[in-house]
Coordinates of C-alpha atoms in Angstrom, one line a residue:
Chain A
X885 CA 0.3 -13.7 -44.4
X886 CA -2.6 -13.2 -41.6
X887 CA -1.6 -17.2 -40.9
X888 CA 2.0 -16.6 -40.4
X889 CA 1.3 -13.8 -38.3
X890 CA -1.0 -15.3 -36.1
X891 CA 1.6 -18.1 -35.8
X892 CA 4.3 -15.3 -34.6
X893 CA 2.1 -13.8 -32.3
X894 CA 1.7 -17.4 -30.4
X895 CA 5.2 -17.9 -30.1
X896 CA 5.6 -14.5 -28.4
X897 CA 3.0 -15.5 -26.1
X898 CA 4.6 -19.7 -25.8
X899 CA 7.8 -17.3 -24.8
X900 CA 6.5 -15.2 -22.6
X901 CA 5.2 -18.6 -20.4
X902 CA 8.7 -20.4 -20.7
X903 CA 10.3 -17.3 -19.2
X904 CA 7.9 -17.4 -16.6
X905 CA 8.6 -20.5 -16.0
X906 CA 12.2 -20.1 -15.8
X907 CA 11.1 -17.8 -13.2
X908 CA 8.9 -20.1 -10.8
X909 CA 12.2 -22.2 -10.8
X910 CA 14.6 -19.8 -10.2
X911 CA 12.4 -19.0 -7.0
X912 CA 11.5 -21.9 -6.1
X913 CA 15.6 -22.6 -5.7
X914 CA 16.1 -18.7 -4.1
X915 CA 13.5 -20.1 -1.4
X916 CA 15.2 -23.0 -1.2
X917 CA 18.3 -21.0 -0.9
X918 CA 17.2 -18.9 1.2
X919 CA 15.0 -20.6 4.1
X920 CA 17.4 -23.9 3.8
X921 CA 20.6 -22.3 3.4
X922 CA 21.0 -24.7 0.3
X923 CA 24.4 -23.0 -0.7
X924 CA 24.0 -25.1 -4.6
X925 CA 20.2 -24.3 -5.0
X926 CA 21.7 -20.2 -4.0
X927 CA 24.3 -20.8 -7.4
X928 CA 22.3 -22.0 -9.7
X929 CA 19.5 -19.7 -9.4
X930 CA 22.7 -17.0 -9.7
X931 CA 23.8 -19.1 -13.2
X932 CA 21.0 -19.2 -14.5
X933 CA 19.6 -16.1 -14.5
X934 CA 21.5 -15.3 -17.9
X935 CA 19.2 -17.7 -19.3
X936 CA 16.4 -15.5 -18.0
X937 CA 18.0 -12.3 -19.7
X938 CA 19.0 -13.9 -23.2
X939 CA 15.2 -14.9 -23.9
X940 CA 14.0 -11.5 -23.0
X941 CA 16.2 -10.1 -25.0
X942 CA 15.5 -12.6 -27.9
X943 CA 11.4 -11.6 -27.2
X944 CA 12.3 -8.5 -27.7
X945 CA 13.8 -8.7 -30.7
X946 CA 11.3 -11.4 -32.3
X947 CA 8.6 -8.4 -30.8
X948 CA 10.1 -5.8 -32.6
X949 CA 10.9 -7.9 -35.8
X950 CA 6.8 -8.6 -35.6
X951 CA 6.1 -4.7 -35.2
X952 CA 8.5 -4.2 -38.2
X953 CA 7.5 -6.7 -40.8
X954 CA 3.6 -7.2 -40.2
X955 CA 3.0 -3.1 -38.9
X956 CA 0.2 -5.0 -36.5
X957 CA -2.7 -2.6 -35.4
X958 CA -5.6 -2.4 -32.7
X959 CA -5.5 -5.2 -30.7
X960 CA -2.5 -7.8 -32.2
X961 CA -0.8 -4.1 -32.1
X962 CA -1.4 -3.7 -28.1
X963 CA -0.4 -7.8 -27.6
X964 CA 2.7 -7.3 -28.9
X965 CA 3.7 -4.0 -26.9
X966 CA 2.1 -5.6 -24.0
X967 CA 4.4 -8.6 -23.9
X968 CA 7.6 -6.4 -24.4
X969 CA 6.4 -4.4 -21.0
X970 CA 5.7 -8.3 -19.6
X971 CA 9.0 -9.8 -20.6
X972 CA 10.7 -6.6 -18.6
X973 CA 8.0 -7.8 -15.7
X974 CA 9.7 -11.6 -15.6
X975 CA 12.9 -10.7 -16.2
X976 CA 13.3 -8.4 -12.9
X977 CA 11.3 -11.4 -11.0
X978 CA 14.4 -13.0 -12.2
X979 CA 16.6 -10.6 -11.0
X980 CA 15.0 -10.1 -7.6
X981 CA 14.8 -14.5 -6.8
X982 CA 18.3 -13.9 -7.7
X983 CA 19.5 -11.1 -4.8
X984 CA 17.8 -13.4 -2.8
X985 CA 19.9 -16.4 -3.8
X986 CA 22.8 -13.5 -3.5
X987 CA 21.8 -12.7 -0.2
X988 CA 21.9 -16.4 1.2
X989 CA 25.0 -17.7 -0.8
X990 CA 26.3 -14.2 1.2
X991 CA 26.0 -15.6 4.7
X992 CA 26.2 -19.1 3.8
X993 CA 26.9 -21.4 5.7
X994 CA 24.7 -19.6 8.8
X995 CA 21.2 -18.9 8.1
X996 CA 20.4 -14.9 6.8
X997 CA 17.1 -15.6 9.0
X998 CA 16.3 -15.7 12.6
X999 CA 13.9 -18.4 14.1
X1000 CA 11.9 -15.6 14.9
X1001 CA 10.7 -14.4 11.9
X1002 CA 11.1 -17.3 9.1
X1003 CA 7.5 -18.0 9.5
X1004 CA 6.6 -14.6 8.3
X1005 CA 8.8 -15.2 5.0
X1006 CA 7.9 -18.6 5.0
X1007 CA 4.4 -17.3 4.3
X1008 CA 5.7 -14.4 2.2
X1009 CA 7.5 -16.8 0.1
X1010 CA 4.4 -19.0 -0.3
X1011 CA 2.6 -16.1 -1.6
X1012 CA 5.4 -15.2 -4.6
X1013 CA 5.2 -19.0 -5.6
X1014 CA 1.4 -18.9 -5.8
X1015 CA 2.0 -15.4 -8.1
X1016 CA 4.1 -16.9 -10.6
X1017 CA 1.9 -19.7 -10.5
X1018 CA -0.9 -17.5 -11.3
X1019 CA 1.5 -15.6 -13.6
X1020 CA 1.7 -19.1 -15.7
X1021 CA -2.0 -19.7 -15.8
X1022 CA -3.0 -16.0 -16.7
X1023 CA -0.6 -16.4 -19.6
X1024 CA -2.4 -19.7 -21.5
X1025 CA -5.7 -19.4 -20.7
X1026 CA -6.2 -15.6 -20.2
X1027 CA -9.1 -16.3 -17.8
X1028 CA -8.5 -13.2 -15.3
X1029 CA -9.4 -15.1 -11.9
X1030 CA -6.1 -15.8 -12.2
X1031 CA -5.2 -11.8 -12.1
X1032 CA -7.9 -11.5 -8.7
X1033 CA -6.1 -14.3 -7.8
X1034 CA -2.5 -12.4 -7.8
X1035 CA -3.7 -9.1 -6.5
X1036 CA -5.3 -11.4 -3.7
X1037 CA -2.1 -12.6 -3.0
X1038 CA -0.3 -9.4 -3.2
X1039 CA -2.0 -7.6 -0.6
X1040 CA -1.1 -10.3 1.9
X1041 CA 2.7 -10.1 0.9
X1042 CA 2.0 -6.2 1.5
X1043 CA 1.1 -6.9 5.3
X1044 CA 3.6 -9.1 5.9
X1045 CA 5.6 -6.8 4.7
X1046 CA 4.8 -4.5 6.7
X1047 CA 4.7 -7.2 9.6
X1048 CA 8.6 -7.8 8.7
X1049 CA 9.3 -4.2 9.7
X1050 CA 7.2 -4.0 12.9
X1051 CA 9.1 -6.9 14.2
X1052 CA 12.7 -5.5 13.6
X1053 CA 11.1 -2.1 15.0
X1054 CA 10.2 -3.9 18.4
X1055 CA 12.2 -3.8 21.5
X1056 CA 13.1 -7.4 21.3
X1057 CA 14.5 -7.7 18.4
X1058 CA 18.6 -8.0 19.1
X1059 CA 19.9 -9.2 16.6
X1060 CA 23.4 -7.3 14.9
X1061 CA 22.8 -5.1 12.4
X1062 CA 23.7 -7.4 9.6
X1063 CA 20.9 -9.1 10.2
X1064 CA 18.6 -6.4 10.4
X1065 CA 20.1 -5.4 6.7
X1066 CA 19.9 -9.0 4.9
X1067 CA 15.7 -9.2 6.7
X1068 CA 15.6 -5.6 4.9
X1069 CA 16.4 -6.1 1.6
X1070 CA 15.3 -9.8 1.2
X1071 CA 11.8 -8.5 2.2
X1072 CA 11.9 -5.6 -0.2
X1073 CA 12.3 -8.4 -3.0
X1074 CA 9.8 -10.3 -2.5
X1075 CA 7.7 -7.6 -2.2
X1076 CA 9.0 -6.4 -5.7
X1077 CA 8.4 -9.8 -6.8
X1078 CA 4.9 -9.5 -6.1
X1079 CA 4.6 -6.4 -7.7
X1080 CA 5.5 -7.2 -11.2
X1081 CA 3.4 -10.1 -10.9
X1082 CA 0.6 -7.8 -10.4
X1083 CA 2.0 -5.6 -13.4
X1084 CA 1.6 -8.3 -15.7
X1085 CA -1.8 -9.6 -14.3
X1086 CA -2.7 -5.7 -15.1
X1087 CA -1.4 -6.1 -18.1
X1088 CA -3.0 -9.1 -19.3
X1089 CA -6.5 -7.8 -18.2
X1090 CA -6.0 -4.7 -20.0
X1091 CA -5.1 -6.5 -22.8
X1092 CA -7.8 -8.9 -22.5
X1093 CA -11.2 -6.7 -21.9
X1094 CA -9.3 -4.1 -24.4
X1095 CA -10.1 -1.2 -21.6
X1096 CA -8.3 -0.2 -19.0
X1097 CA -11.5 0.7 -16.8
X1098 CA -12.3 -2.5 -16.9
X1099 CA -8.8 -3.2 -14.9
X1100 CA -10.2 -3.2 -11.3
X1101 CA -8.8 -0.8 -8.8
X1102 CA -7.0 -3.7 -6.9
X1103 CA -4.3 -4.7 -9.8
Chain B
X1320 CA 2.9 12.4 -44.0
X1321 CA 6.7 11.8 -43.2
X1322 CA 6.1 15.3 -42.4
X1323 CA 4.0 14.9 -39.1
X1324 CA 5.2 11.8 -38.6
X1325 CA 8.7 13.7 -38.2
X1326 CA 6.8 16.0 -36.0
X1327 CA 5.3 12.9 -33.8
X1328 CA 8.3 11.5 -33.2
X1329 CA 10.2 15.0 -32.0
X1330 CA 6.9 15.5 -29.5
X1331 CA 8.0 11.9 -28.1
X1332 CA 11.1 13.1 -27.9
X1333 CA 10.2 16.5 -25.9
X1334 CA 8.0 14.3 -23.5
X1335 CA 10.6 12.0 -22.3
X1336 CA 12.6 15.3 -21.3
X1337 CA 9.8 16.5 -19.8
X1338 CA 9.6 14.2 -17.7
X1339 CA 13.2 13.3 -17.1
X1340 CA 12.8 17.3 -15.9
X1341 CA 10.2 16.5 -13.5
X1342 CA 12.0 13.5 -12.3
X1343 CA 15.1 15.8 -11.8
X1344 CA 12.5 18.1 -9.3
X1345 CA 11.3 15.2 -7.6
X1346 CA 15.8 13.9 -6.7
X1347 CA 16.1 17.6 -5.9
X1348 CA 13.2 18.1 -3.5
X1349 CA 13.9 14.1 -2.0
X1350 CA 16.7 15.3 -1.4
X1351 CA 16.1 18.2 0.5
X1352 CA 13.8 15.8 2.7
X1353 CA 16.0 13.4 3.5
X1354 CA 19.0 15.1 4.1
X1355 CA 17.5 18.6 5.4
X1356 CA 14.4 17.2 7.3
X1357 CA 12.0 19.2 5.4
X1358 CA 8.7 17.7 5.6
X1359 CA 7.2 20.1 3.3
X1360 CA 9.4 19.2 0.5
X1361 CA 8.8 15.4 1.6
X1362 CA 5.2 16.0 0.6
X1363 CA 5.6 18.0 -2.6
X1364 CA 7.5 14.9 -3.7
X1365 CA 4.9 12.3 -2.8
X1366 CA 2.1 14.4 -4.4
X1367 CA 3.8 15.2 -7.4
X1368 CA 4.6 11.5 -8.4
X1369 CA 0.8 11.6 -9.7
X1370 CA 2.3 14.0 -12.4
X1371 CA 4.8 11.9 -13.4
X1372 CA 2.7 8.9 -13.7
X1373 CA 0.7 11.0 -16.0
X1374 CA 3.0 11.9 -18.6
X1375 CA 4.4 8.5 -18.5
X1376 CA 0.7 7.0 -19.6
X1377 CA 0.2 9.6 -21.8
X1378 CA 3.7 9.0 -24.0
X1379 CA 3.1 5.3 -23.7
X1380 CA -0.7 6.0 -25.3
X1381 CA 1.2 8.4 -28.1
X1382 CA 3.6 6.4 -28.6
X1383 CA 1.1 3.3 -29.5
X1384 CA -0.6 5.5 -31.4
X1385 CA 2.1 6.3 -33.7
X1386 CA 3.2 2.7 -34.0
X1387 CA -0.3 2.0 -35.2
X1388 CA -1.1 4.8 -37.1
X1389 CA 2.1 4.9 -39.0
X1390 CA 3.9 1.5 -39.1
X1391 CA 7.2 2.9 -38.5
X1392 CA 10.3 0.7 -39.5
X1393 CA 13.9 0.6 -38.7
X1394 CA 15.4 3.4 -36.9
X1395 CA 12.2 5.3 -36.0
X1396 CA 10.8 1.8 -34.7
X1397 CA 13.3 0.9 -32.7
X1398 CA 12.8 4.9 -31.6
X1399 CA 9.0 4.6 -30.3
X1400 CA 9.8 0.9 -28.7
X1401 CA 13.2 2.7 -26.8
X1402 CA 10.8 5.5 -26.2
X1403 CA 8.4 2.9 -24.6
X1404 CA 11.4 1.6 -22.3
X1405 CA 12.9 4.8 -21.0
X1406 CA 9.7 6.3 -20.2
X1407 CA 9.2 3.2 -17.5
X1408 CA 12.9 3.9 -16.6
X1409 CA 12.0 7.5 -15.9
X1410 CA 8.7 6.8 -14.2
X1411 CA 10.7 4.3 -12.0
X1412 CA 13.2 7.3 -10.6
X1413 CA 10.4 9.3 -10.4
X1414 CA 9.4 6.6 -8.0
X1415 CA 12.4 5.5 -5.8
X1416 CA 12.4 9.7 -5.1
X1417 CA 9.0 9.7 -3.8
X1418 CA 10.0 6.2 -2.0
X1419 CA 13.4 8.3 -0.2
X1420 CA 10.7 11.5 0.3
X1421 CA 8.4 8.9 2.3
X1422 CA 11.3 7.3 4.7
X1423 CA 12.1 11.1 5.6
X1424 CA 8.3 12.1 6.0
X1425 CA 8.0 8.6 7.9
X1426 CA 10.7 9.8 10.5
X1427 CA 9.8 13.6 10.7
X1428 CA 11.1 15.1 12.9
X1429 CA 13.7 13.0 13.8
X1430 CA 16.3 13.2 10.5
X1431 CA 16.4 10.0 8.8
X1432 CA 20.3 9.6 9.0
X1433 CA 23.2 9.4 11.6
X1434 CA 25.8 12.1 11.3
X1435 CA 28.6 9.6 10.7
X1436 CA 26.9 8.2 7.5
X1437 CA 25.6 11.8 6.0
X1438 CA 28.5 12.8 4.0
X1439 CA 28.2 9.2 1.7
X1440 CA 24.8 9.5 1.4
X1441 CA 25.4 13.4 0.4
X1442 CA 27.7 12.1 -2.5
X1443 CA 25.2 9.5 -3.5
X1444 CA 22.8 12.1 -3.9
X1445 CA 25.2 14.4 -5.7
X1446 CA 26.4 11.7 -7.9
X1447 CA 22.4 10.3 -8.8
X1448 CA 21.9 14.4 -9.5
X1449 CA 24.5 14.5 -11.9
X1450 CA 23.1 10.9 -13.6
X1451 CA 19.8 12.6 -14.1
X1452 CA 21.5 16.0 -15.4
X1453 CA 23.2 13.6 -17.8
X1454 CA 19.9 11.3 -18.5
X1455 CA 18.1 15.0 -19.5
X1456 CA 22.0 16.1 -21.3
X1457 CA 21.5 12.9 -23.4
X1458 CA 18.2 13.0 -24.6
X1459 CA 18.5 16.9 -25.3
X1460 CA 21.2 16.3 -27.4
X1461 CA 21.9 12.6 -28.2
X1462 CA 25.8 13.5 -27.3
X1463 CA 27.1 10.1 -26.1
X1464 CA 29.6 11.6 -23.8
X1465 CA 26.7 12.1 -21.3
X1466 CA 26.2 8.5 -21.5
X1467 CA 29.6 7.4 -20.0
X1468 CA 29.1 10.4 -17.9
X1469 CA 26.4 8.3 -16.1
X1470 CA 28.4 5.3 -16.1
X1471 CA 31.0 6.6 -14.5
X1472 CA 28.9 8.2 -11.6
X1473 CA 27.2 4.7 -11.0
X1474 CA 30.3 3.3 -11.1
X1475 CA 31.0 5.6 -8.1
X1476 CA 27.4 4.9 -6.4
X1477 CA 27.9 1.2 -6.5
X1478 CA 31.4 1.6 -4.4
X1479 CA 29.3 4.4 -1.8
X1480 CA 26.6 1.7 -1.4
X1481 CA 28.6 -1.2 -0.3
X1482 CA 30.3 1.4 1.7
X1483 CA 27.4 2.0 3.6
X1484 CA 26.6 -1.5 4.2
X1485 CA 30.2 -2.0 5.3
X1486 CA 29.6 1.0 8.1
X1487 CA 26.5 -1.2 9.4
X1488 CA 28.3 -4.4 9.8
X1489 CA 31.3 -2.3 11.8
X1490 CA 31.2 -3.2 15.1
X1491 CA 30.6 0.7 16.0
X1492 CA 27.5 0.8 14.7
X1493 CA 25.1 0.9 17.6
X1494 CA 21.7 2.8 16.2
X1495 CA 18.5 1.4 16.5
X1496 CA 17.2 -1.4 14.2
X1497 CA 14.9 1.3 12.9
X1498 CA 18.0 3.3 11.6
X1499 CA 19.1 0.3 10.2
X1500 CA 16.1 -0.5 8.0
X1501 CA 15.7 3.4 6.9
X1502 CA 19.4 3.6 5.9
X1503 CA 19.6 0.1 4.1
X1504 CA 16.1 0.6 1.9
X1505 CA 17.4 4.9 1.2
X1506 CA 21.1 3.3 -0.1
X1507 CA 18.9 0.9 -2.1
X1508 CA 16.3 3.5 -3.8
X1509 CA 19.4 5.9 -4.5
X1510 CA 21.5 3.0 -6.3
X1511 CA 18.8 1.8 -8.1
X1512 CA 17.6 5.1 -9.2
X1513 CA 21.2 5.3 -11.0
X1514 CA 20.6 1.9 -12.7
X1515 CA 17.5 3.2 -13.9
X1516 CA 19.2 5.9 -15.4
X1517 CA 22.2 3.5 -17.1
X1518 CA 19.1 2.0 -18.3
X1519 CA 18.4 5.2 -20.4
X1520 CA 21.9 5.5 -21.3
X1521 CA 22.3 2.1 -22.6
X1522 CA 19.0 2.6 -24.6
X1523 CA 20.2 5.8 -26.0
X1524 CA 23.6 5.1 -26.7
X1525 CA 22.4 1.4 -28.7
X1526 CA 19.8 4.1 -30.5
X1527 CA 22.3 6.6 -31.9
X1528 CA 24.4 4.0 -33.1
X1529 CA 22.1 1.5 -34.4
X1530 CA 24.2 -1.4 -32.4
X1531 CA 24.3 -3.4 -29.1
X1532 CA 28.0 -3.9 -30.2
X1533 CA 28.6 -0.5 -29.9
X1534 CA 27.3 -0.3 -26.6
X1535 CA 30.0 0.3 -23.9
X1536 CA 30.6 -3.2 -21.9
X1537 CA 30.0 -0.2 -18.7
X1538 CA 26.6 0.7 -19.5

């Protein structure tokens, strides 16, 4: 019995990485998408993301089937309801690379950026690849300098973040007011973005030390 | 046992309304912010989120509790794991309010909207008030007419949001960039906060009736 459930509790964990990796994809074709003006890359990120939502919703139900038959407790107990709050953690990454695939297939074939400021995503962008990277590793090997690593990162997106907004505040910044929209919201997603990456690096560290005061500040 | 257990489960139950209450404070006061310039009720906002936080990490901790200590199955499973879910819904409205309190406390004095575009924002607010009257309806009384209630008023949001975006591309819209940005990231909070609350709907409605099936294609 103990074997079988140890086996169930790895293939909630072999799911949680192959949504996550479902994920790196899907915004690795958003950036694409997005800084290229790839208009295929910006549907098949769209496509796709139902792909995304049916194996959360499968985890979910395997996660709940687990909690049901084998009534886990103490620690296998917190594993599993930590991976149903990380499956709803990868599954909006999903959603968010996909408004910004939405956003470019939207003002495809021009550009949603201006010269000006790609860098600034460019970097931004950079940052959310190296999350979900981090996201992957933190997930099979549970060695939480991949978590530093993702808060690291996230505090960098949060100032260019903020660097986004001081730009379209400035006096030179002209551009029409569609513009000005699209820069909004596609910096608010990869900001999100970021953020559940550094949910489920909390998450994991939690779930790893077993105490939440041992979750540094940062995360 | 099945007693307290009974007992447990109702006190999960009370929680969620609790804080569905608190979250209905928080749209109310946000409200008053953003559309009356009232700094003071900006800041009530902001520093009340703590609260809300709170409760939400205190259910969550209950709730594990319960699935530990008594190994619930079926119905009163999938209870605790829903309970798990909407709590994070409800935390996340609580949220988006505090984030439409801190773009009004971010332009006081100056009000955060042009006149032209007050009245759809006043409806959007109207309509997420009704949503979380209907999220508290629901859970108070499990009555599944509240549920496509809130379907119907999202339903309604959705067409008042891409109105508002359709007013910034018109070519008589001639505010600053800044106005731009506040008005694009407030349309955003205020429609997501109703998808958070479909969220609760969906989860309630598939609850009462034991069946995704059963679940309105709308919700």
């Amino acid at each position: 019995m103990r074997k079988v459930f140890q086996a169930e509790l790895q293939h909630v964990g072999e799911e949680l990485i192959q949504i996550a990796t479902l994920v790196k994809e899907a915004l690795e074709r958003a950036s694409n998408a997005f800084l290229e003006t790839d208009i295929q890359e910006a549907e098949e990120v769209i496509s796709n993301d139902a792909r995304i939502d049916f194996m959360q919703n499968e985890l979910d139900e395997r996660s709940i089937d687990i909690l049901a038959l084998q009534g886990p407790v103490a620690s296998d107990l917190r594993m599993i309801v930590g991976a149903l709050r990380m499956s709803s953690s990868l599954e909006r990454m999903g959603d968010l690379a996909r408004h910004v695939a939405q956003v470019a297939r939207m003002r495809y074939p021009a550009p949603v950026l201006p010269d000006s400021i790609t860098p600034i995503f460019t970097e931004i962008i950079e940052l959310d690849k190296k999350i979900i990277d981090s996201v992957i590793a933190l997930l099979e090997t549970r060695e939480l300098s991949h978590a530093q690593d993702i808060a690291k990162h996230k505090v960098r997106i949060n100032e260019l973040h903020v660097e986004v907004f001081n730009r379209m505040a400035a006096d030179d910044w002209d551009h029409p007011a569609q513009t000005t929209v699209d820069v909004t919201l596609a910096s608010r997603y990869l900001e999100r973005f970021g953020d559940h990456g550094v949910s489920v690096a909390r998450k994991v560290t939690y779930l790893v030390t077993g105490d939440w005061n041992a979750v540094p500040q940062s995360l």
